[in-house]
XYZ file of C-alpha atoms in Angstrom:
649
model
C -15.326 103.257 54.667
C -16.179 105.443 51.848
C -17.217 102.202 49.933
C -19.229 101.049 52.901
C -21.165 104.223 52.883
C -22.029 104.401 49.110
C -23.394 100.839 49.437
C -25.392 101.749 52.359
C -26.787 104.845 50.814
C -27.813 102.835 47.775
C -29.439 100.305 49.571
C -31.431 103.005 51.741
C -32.559 104.775 48.373
C -33.432 101.724 46.824
C -35.454 100.587 49.850
C -37.319 103.724 49.810
C -38.349 103.749 46.106
C -39.399 100.233 46.357
C -41.644 100.824 49.132
C -42.936 103.849 47.689
C -44.057 102.019 44.513
C -46.126 99.746 46.519
C -47.419 101.959 49.246
C -51.102 102.149 47.667
C -51.419 98.442 47.938
C -52.410 97.990 44.400
C -50.974 95.711 41.775
C -49.460 97.140 38.667
C -50.929 96.958 35.282
C -50.384 93.651 33.107
C -47.689 93.880 30.725
C -48.312 93.245 26.870
C -48.971 89.866 25.491
C -46.048 87.883 24.637
C -45.467 87.202 20.791
C -47.029 83.903 19.411
C -45.045 81.071 19.236
C -45.239 77.303 18.510
C -43.908 74.988 21.092
C -40.894 72.628 19.424
C -41.405 69.013 18.455
C -39.296 66.927 20.795
C -38.612 63.522 19.585
C -37.339 60.747 21.520
C -38.156 58.202 19.721
C -39.448 57.328 15.970
C -41.057 54.612 13.992
C -40.427 54.418 10.133
C -42.503 52.523 7.504
C -41.724 51.400 3.790
C -44.368 52.425 1.705
C -43.024 51.636 -1.794
C -39.805 50.567 -2.823
C -38.094 49.131 -6.384
C -35.175 48.265 -8.176
C -34.139 50.507 -11.415
C -31.166 50.727 -13.533
C -28.181 51.171 -11.133
C -30.543 52.182 -8.217
C -32.836 51.350 -5.374
C -35.724 53.576 -4.580
C -37.734 53.850 -1.335
C -40.625 55.798 -0.528
C -41.183 55.715 3.463
C -42.747 57.551 6.113
C -41.417 58.418 9.668
C -43.393 59.558 12.919
C -42.168 60.383 16.303
C -43.228 58.721 19.570
C -46.233 61.191 19.643
C -47.365 60.270 15.960
C -46.330 63.527 14.897
C -44.560 63.421 11.472
C -40.850 63.956 11.130
C -39.985 66.785 8.971
C -36.605 67.416 9.046
C -34.941 64.233 8.752
C -31.224 64.587 7.951
C -29.872 61.287 7.885
C -31.021 57.770 6.634
C -29.056 54.346 5.855
C -29.814 51.630 3.681
C -28.670 48.202 2.994
C -29.730 46.260 -0.109
C -28.986 42.735 -1.235
C -29.819 41.347 -4.821
C -29.698 37.825 -6.080
C -27.152 37.031 -8.464
C -27.284 35.059 -11.846
C -27.421 31.768 -9.978
C -30.484 32.821 -8.152
C -28.526 33.684 -4.803
C -28.529 36.461 -2.694
C -25.224 37.913 -3.005
C -24.584 41.483 -4.030
C -25.068 43.834 -1.097
C -24.524 47.611 -0.593
C -24.416 49.511 2.584
C -25.031 53.320 2.030
C -26.000 56.095 3.811
C -27.249 59.569 2.888
C -26.617 62.591 5.368
C -27.766 66.185 4.941
C -25.066 68.797 3.950
C -22.216 65.919 3.020
C -21.891 66.728 -0.478
C -19.791 62.967 -0.496
C -22.987 61.519 0.677
C -24.447 58.765 -1.694
C -27.938 59.191 -3.097
C -30.917 61.658 -2.757
C -33.538 62.097 -0.020
C -36.533 64.062 -1.074
C -39.092 65.320 1.583
C -42.857 65.201 0.102
C -44.239 66.545 3.169
C -46.395 65.035 5.723
C -43.159 62.925 7.068
C -42.772 61.362 3.829
C -39.636 60.733 1.965
C -38.254 59.373 -1.141
C -34.819 57.888 -1.078
C -32.934 57.012 -3.853
C -29.671 54.974 -3.484
C -26.972 53.538 -5.850
C -26.527 49.838 -6.026
C -24.576 49.374 -9.267
C -25.825 45.659 -9.718
C -29.546 46.613 -9.785
C -31.726 46.604 -12.855
C -35.515 46.921 -13.033
C -35.452 43.274 -13.303
C -33.464 42.735 -9.681
C -35.145 40.516 -6.899
C -33.396 41.408 -3.633
C -34.041 42.323 0.151
C -32.937 44.848 2.310
C -33.827 47.552 4.909
C -33.682 51.178 5.913
C -32.892 52.976 9.024
C -33.471 56.547 9.488
C -32.128 58.751 12.283
C -28.836 59.400 14.337
C -28.136 62.748 12.384
C -27.911 66.361 13.814
C -31.916 66.735 14.293
C -31.654 65.124 17.629
C -33.987 62.127 16.337
C -32.494 58.741 17.452
C -32.169 55.810 14.942
C -35.241 53.610 14.566
C -35.360 49.858 14.109
C -34.021 48.387 10.751
C -37.226 48.232 8.696
C -37.476 45.559 6.556
C -38.226 46.344 2.434
C -42.161 45.150 1.905
C -43.038 41.900 0.277
C -43.883 43.059 -3.388
C -42.480 41.829 -6.756
C -39.264 42.947 -6.192
C -38.672 41.046 -2.828
C -36.375 37.825 -2.607
C -38.635 35.595 -0.431
C -36.577 33.000 1.312
C -38.677 30.489 2.977
C -36.440 28.449 5.153
C -36.973 28.980 8.947
C -39.492 30.063 11.079
C -38.618 32.956 13.305
C -40.669 31.366 16.281
C -38.228 28.452 16.331
C -35.145 30.788 16.725
C -36.722 32.712 19.779
C -37.756 29.640 21.348
C -33.931 28.971 22.120
C -32.363 32.403 21.705
C -34.969 33.985 23.742
C -36.928 37.618 22.390
C -34.718 39.090 20.267
C -36.052 42.658 20.963
C -34.645 41.746 24.530
C -31.301 41.218 23.484
C -28.151 43.507 23.927
C -24.920 43.885 22.262
C -23.629 41.367 24.796
C -25.970 38.594 23.770
C -24.881 35.272 24.672
C -25.119 33.985 20.984
C -23.793 35.839 18.370
C -22.977 39.564 19.704
C -25.197 41.499 16.933
C -28.370 39.361 18.317
C -29.487 42.823 18.376
C -29.363 43.487 14.727
C -32.878 42.066 14.060
C -35.237 44.274 12.156
C -38.987 44.838 11.970
C -41.879 45.040 9.478
C -44.267 47.912 9.180
C -46.437 46.242 11.868
C -43.420 46.643 14.104
C -43.365 42.938 14.482
C -39.536 41.474 14.747
C -38.058 39.847 11.804
C -35.043 37.818 12.374
C -33.847 35.287 9.632
C -34.715 37.625 6.719
C -33.199 40.453 8.516
C -29.902 38.513 9.031
C -29.870 37.474 5.045
C -29.624 41.234 4.019
C -25.772 40.895 5.228
C -25.140 36.855 5.902
C -26.228 36.200 2.361
C -26.130 32.769 0.660
C -22.835 33.495 -0.908
C -19.340 34.002 0.650
C -17.545 37.171 0.976
C -14.722 35.680 -1.028
C -17.400 34.873 -3.699
C -18.922 38.082 -3.893
C -21.133 38.273 -0.612
C -21.208 40.644 2.054
C -19.973 38.819 5.078
C -17.588 35.957 5.470
C -20.228 33.574 7.088
C -23.364 32.795 5.194
C -26.603 32.277 6.771
C -26.378 28.573 5.934
C -22.992 28.429 7.436
C -24.371 29.903 10.848
C -27.346 27.895 10.849
C -25.593 24.751 10.529
C -22.978 25.571 12.822
C -19.879 26.981 10.787
C -17.675 29.906 10.521
C -14.615 31.150 9.774
C -11.788 31.558 12.442
C -9.687 34.515 12.565
C -7.172 32.559 10.475
C -9.855 32.260 7.458
C -10.271 28.563 8.629
C -13.678 27.065 8.646
C -14.450 26.080 11.864
C -17.496 23.973 13.686
C -19.156 26.577 15.879
C -22.782 27.387 17.627
C -25.170 25.099 16.235
C -22.529 22.388 15.268
C -21.457 21.575 18.927
C -25.478 20.881 20.131
C -25.664 17.891 17.867
C -25.422 15.697 20.704
C -27.557 12.881 22.374
C -28.934 15.493 24.875
C -29.390 18.581 22.738
C -30.479 18.695 19.215
C -30.914 16.005 16.345
C -28.463 17.113 13.751
C -30.686 15.439 11.377
C -33.960 16.774 12.382
C -34.431 19.933 9.817
C -37.668 21.035 11.366
C -35.897 21.876 14.418
C -35.248 25.009 12.660
C -36.673 24.972 9.400
C -40.256 25.237 7.985
C -41.656 22.169 7.005
C -41.928 23.492 3.253
C -38.453 24.723 2.793
C -38.159 26.929 -0.166
C -34.378 27.768 -1.443
C -31.905 27.704 -4.073
C -29.201 25.253 -3.833
C -25.702 26.447 -3.588
C -22.389 24.822 -3.083
C -21.912 26.818 0.206
C -25.214 25.941 1.868
C -25.177 22.126 0.830
C -21.745 21.758 1.733
C -22.669 22.682 5.571
C -23.779 19.367 6.077
C -22.345 17.627 3.047
C -18.688 18.430 3.987
C -17.291 16.316 1.566
C -19.234 17.538 -1.279
C -16.466 18.806 -3.304
C -13.741 16.603 -2.382
C -12.262 14.928 -5.640
C -10.899 11.947 -3.766
C -14.100 10.778 -2.451
C -15.823 8.316 -4.243
C -19.170 9.806 -4.541
C -22.085 9.242 -7.204
C -21.514 12.479 -8.720
C -18.335 14.285 -8.293
C -19.179 17.865 -7.609
C -15.238 18.965 -7.110
C -15.701 20.999 -10.328
C -19.156 22.478 -9.889
C -20.458 26.124 -9.421
C -23.422 27.382 -8.025
C -24.594 27.693 -11.623
C -24.483 23.937 -11.727
C -26.878 23.433 -8.740
C -29.825 23.946 -10.661
C -29.367 21.701 -13.441
C -29.858 18.559 -11.068
C -31.412 20.394 -7.768
C -34.886 21.523 -8.362
C -37.667 21.589 -5.782
C -38.326 18.220 -5.201
C -34.700 17.395 -4.531
C -34.654 19.502 -1.274
C -37.328 17.382 0.388
C -34.775 16.023 2.896
C -35.890 13.180 5.081
C -35.754 15.653 8.087
C -35.665 12.325 10.395
C -38.494 10.652 8.819
C -37.470 7.171 9.906
C -37.000 8.274 13.081
C -40.634 10.020 13.106
C -41.893 6.741 11.769
C -40.833 4.644 14.592
C -41.542 7.234 17.258
C -45.303 7.368 16.064
C -45.602 3.360 15.111
C -46.993 2.558 18.623
C -48.810 4.776 20.781
C -48.545 3.142 24.416
C -51.214 4.311 27.359
C -50.733 3.697 30.719
C -54.157 2.575 32.200
C -53.035 2.100 35.973
C -50.308 1.552 38.050
C -51.678 -0.319 41.504
C -50.454 -2.716 43.955
C -51.721 -6.466 43.727
C -54.204 -7.677 46.000
C -51.380 -9.090 48.469
C -49.487 -5.893 48.340
C -46.458 -7.670 47.575
C -45.997 -6.383 43.844
C -46.929 -3.524 41.671
C -49.190 -3.931 38.562
C -48.463 -1.388 35.587
C -51.462 -2.178 32.901
C -50.751 -0.444 29.468
C -52.263 -0.627 26.338
C -50.952 -0.139 22.741
C -52.266 1.122 19.099
C -50.661 1.570 16.132
C -50.235 4.765 13.987
C -53.736 3.872 12.749
C -55.640 3.453 15.949
C -55.827 -0.368 16.017
C -54.818 -2.177 19.192
C -51.591 -4.341 18.891
C -50.692 -7.077 20.861
C -47.509 -6.104 22.861
C -46.568 -9.679 23.542
C -46.479 -10.395 19.986
C -43.822 -7.223 18.915
C -40.949 -8.133 17.315
C -39.758 -4.508 16.163
C -40.117 -3.199 19.976
C -39.318 -4.020 23.185
C -41.163 -2.014 25.829
C -41.103 -3.017 29.569
C -42.986 -1.848 32.793
C -41.197 -0.098 35.649
C -42.605 1.111 38.882
C -41.833 2.424 42.247
C -43.098 4.333 45.254
C -43.075 7.949 45.901
C -41.902 9.282 48.989
C -41.770 12.846 49.999
C -42.987 13.902 46.388
C -40.010 12.013 44.866
C -39.536 8.519 43.415
C -37.601 5.910 45.560
C -35.214 4.129 43.184
C -33.634 1.025 45.184
C -33.832 -0.613 41.791
C -31.167 -2.986 39.864
C -28.549 -0.367 40.799
C -27.463 2.560 42.826
C -30.365 4.572 41.431
C -33.025 3.441 39.060
C -36.615 2.414 39.114
C -37.860 -1.290 39.627
C -38.292 -3.232 36.367
C -40.544 -6.104 35.430
C -38.513 -9.243 35.007
C -40.759 -11.404 33.184
C -43.174 -10.838 30.182
C -46.592 -8.877 30.890
C -49.943 -10.883 31.524
C -52.405 -10.419 28.626
C -55.659 -8.961 29.526
C -58.646 -8.020 27.760
C -59.213 -5.394 25.093
C -55.406 -5.532 24.188
C -54.170 -4.631 27.700
C -51.306 -6.289 29.267
C -49.963 -6.283 32.868
C -46.370 -5.968 33.874
C -45.638 -7.426 37.072
C -42.831 -5.514 39.455
C -41.832 -8.239 41.712
C -39.322 -6.660 43.522
C -41.111 -3.720 44.588
C -40.553 -1.648 47.800
C -42.877 -2.980 50.676
C -45.965 -1.731 50.824
C -47.033 1.570 53.250
C -50.614 2.624 53.868
C -51.361 5.906 51.951
C -48.390 5.201 49.476
C -48.330 6.869 46.155
C -47.022 4.978 43.276
C -45.277 5.850 39.920
C -44.936 3.956 37.028
C -44.607 3.473 33.391
C -43.169 1.635 30.141
C -40.145 2.398 28.476
C -37.887 0.532 25.712
C -36.818 0.507 22.139
C -38.623 0.457 18.848
C -36.164 -0.428 15.990
C -35.680 1.243 12.470
C -33.400 1.625 9.754
C -31.697 4.830 9.712
C -31.552 6.803 6.613
C -27.877 5.529 6.281
C -28.770 1.903 6.329
C -27.551 1.073 9.743
C -30.040 -0.028 12.471
C -31.188 2.388 14.953
C -33.719 2.570 17.873
C -36.117 5.183 18.858
C -37.189 5.374 22.816
C -40.641 4.431 24.125
C -41.398 6.905 26.791
C -44.764 6.930 28.750
C -45.941 7.144 32.561
C -48.043 8.648 35.184
C -44.892 11.002 36.374
C -47.287 14.228 35.713
C -49.956 13.064 37.858
C -47.577 12.195 40.838
C -45.174 14.844 40.834
C -45.329 18.194 41.603
C -43.196 20.563 38.699
C -42.679 24.272 38.588
C -42.033 23.924 34.812
C -43.531 22.591 31.727
C -41.275 19.636 30.460
C -42.373 20.039 27.205
C -40.624 23.323 27.009
C -37.287 21.155 26.724
C -38.671 20.566 23.073
C -37.757 24.290 22.434
C -34.262 23.617 22.442
C -34.101 20.003 22.734
C -35.577 18.168 19.575
C -37.768 15.165 19.910
C -36.722 11.349 19.878
C -33.386 12.223 20.899
C -31.268 9.101 21.969
C -30.466 8.954 25.954
C -29.396 5.743 27.788
C -29.149 3.493 25.077
C -32.219 4.584 23.378
C -34.452 2.766 25.956
C -35.310 6.093 27.715
C -34.439 9.539 27.935
C -35.868 10.767 24.754
C -37.666 14.377 25.185
C -40.734 13.090 23.641
C -42.554 13.445 27.393
C -40.193 16.747 27.726
C -38.026 16.852 30.797
C -40.947 15.029 32.724
C -39.722 11.824 31.488
C -36.381 12.198 33.138
C -37.925 12.951 36.606
C -38.753 9.232 37.215
C -35.033 8.413 37.484
C -33.616 11.534 38.338
C -35.063 11.777 41.489
C -34.028 13.287 45.108
C -33.369 9.736 45.888
C -30.882 8.830 42.865
C -27.866 9.094 44.850
C -25.580 7.982 41.753
C -22.243 9.699 41.300
C -21.709 12.330 38.526
C -20.233 11.398 35.346
C -16.286 10.796 34.731
C -14.244 13.753 34.110
C -11.818 13.823 31.431
C -9.023 13.612 33.961
C -10.366 10.341 35.379
C -12.160 11.902 38.447
C -15.796 12.023 39.012
C -17.662 14.844 39.389
C -19.738 15.353 42.534
C -23.122 16.339 41.123
C -26.391 15.945 42.490
C -28.506 13.905 40.425
C -32.110 14.961 41.489
C -33.657 17.000 38.320
C -33.964 20.268 39.827
C -30.310 20.441 40.689
C -29.103 18.753 37.973
C -30.963 20.733 35.344
C -29.664 24.010 36.768
C -26.263 22.544 37.197
C -25.800 21.497 33.563
C -27.388 24.432 32.227
C -25.071 27.062 34.270
C -23.595 25.450 37.256
C -20.328 23.853 37.881
C -21.323 20.660 35.956
C -21.557 22.777 32.708
C -18.306 24.306 33.221
C -16.417 21.498 34.187
C -17.834 19.267 31.190
C -17.413 22.317 28.806
C -21.146 22.456 28.043
C -22.709 25.248 25.788
C -23.813 28.431 27.429
C -27.495 29.027 27.863
C -28.372 31.080 24.896
C -29.623 34.061 27.169
C -29.956 37.613 25.602
C -27.150 39.031 27.599
C -24.069 37.211 28.845
C -24.381 39.492 32.236
C -27.865 37.339 32.750
C -26.500 33.812 32.317
C -30.087 32.347 33.201
C -33.055 32.566 31.450
C -35.486 30.956 34.110
C -38.543 31.326 31.695
C -37.146 28.971 29.345
C -37.906 26.296 31.497
C -40.142 27.382 34.210
C -44.044 28.409 33.851
C -46.233 29.778 36.367
C -45.729 30.856 39.574
C -42.742 29.187 41.647
C -43.819 28.928 45.577
C -40.988 27.402 47.722
C -43.423 26.287 50.158
C -44.631 23.571 47.591
C -41.261 22.413 47.129
C -40.907 18.750 48.091
C -39.061 18.514 51.195
C -37.181 15.025 50.141
C -33.743 15.236 50.722
C -31.339 15.159 47.914
C -29.021 12.500 48.043
C -25.685 12.333 46.598
C -22.761 10.209 46.916
C -20.040 7.989 45.157
C -20.948 4.627 46.583
C -23.259 3.251 49.205
C -20.899 4.004 51.870
C -20.510 7.728 51.128
C -24.228 8.852 50.702
C -25.040 12.172 52.031
C -27.809 14.760 51.802
C -28.625 18.198 50.886
C -31.731 20.010 51.666
C -33.979 20.420 48.773
C -34.206 24.360 48.142
C -30.505 24.579 48.763
C -29.651 22.029 46.399
C -31.242 24.002 43.788
C -30.420 27.497 44.621
C -26.515 26.758 45.450
C -26.073 25.328 41.828
C -25.996 29.138 40.779
C -25.618 30.862 43.961
C -22.260 29.432 44.692
C -20.441 31.662 47.111
C -20.010 31.109 50.688
C -22.165 34.039 51.776
C -24.900 32.687 49.781
C -24.550 29.103 50.961
C -24.319 30.494 54.673
C -27.425 32.268 54.368
C -29.088 29.227 53.011
C -27.875 27.267 56.195
C -29.311 29.825 58.118
C -32.521 29.539 57.073
C -32.456 25.402 57.556
C -30.408 24.554 54.744
C -27.985 21.730 54.975
C -25.015 20.686 52.644
C -23.976 17.830 54.349
C -26.870 15.868 55.810
C -25.745 12.561 57.712
C -27.275 9.977 56.407
C -28.064 6.585 57.543
C -29.508 3.230 55.356
C -32.363 1.271 56.525
C -31.709 -1.526 58.497
C -33.406 -3.817 55.753
C -31.690 -4.160 52.871
C -33.854 -4.257 49.361
C -33.365 -7.126 46.842
C -33.417 -5.382 43.716
C -33.211 -6.663 40.089
C -29.724 -7.829 40.221
C -28.532 -7.625 43.914
C -29.286 -6.409 47.073
C -28.964 -2.588 47.703
C -29.251 -0.428 50.842
C -32.348 1.653 51.184
C -31.813 5.713 51.951
C -34.973 7.157 52.919
C -34.006 10.332 55.347
C -36.489 12.245 57.160
C -37.684 15.044 55.145
C -35.987 18.606 56.197
C -38.244 21.549 55.531
C -36.350 25.465 54.936
C -37.991 28.463 55.688
C -36.795 30.203 52.702
C -40.481 30.810 51.614
C -40.891 33.307 54.634
C -39.089 36.070 52.628
C -38.401 34.725 49.114
C -42.092 34.884 48.008
C -43.381 33.852 44.719
C -43.496 37.482 43.578
C -39.822 38.290 44.733
C -38.635 35.167 42.944
C -40.300 36.416 39.534
C -39.011 39.996 40.000
C -35.399 38.737 40.959
C -35.099 36.113 38.141
C -36.883 37.614 35.324
C -39.987 35.319 34.805
């Protein structure tokens, strides 16, 4: 009670005093002004630029500047990393140091001097350095105790000390691997794809940054990393047991991926580099095999010996020159694809010119075997009742010569004429040449009007960013990527029910051959997994799809051709899948996703009945499957904007 009374009394007194202080209704006097102060500089990110740098006896000196995100000079830098790699006596990048200066650490190497206005002079030990050294490297300020995050790696500027290695165009790396600044530590191709650098203009530097660590010399021979840049670029690396294994790019040297002998896929046209045993052996695997009957025995050679014979002229690799000559030997042009006057056949008129633009007599060609093909478009896709379960109809006789070098192929077993029909046709075939190793080879002919008559949501030429020109496919008669993926759509149609390829266990994969589902499937679907194909080179494993690698512009599901996608093992087992669902289900494979598609009109088991009339094709009679189109309602919710947001394009 006493305590309660005391509290109550205190409250009453305080209230009374407070009321008495304000009972005149006036404010009190202002207090004294506070002491002047400068608000602290808050740095959330920073940009560094290399101003000058040079090698000297046992050191590398770098003058650089650092500013924060607001352009304010950073005056309290307390940590900076430097990596530097110097060429050895053989002219190869080999000797590397990775050193970090830390303020207050007596054991930290080197010195850092602040010149004011965010400018610093860094001097770091590099034992192999002399005033005559040539090398490369980068700095990376930040991540100390002052709260400034680390900057990007900033490359040394190109001066008289800089080791310029002109081999690869960074844009070619980006074409397959994606934008390196978007890469995470979980990137699909290379866990440290995010280890790129920048120059003073903040432009991304890739290959030259990689060379700082992945030098031209293996670790066992004095280099920094086990795997040299040549090894990684040509598809080899050491495994955990110290054995060199094929990896990465090596597995891309297949018919439908990358031409191993087309150096320009990655390299610039005018390659400048220093020959080394390590670099050359990545392609010339038996270079130092004493038991091989080589013109010159290299088994006891060292890197110093290479320069004796191999100057810049020896580095002019053929780079697929013979194949390029064949690909460019003749240029075929489609003049028209029309019905004959009696509507019974389709006529494909074409002409060809040589590399000098002169018209050639197609019927007189002995080094090429072009042939015309054509079919009818139905519901936005090519009908394929040809020589077997899924191919276009082809000419069975030589073309008829016309004026001005034009010839006309007659497609005698085309589908019957239908009022208002749209025709697709072209020329494919082979052009023969001699491979650089002496054996006969063929390059494909691929030309058609497919781009004019078929809707697409991607640019087929984007295929060439990862897949090289002139690749073999289907016996070198077609399937080359010279027209990009567009050339493939003439046969990979919704009407192509051809069964999937045979698996290793002898079974046949149940995969739709229509181009959209097929491409999605082989890049990241069941087809890819079952056949052990490579991952798509995305910037993060958690994002298995990089849609913009293939797609261009807006994707509007209302524009999707409503042709039912056929699939089957033989003519008696053909069934259908609605078009949008066939594409989406290659990635969205779960039951919940498929049920959602079904609710929007999708169907994964459309009953298909062949037409009553049998079609007489090139080499037999075939059933014609032409189901009525089915429209799905996906576009009601999945607008182009929502699709773009969900799929990052």
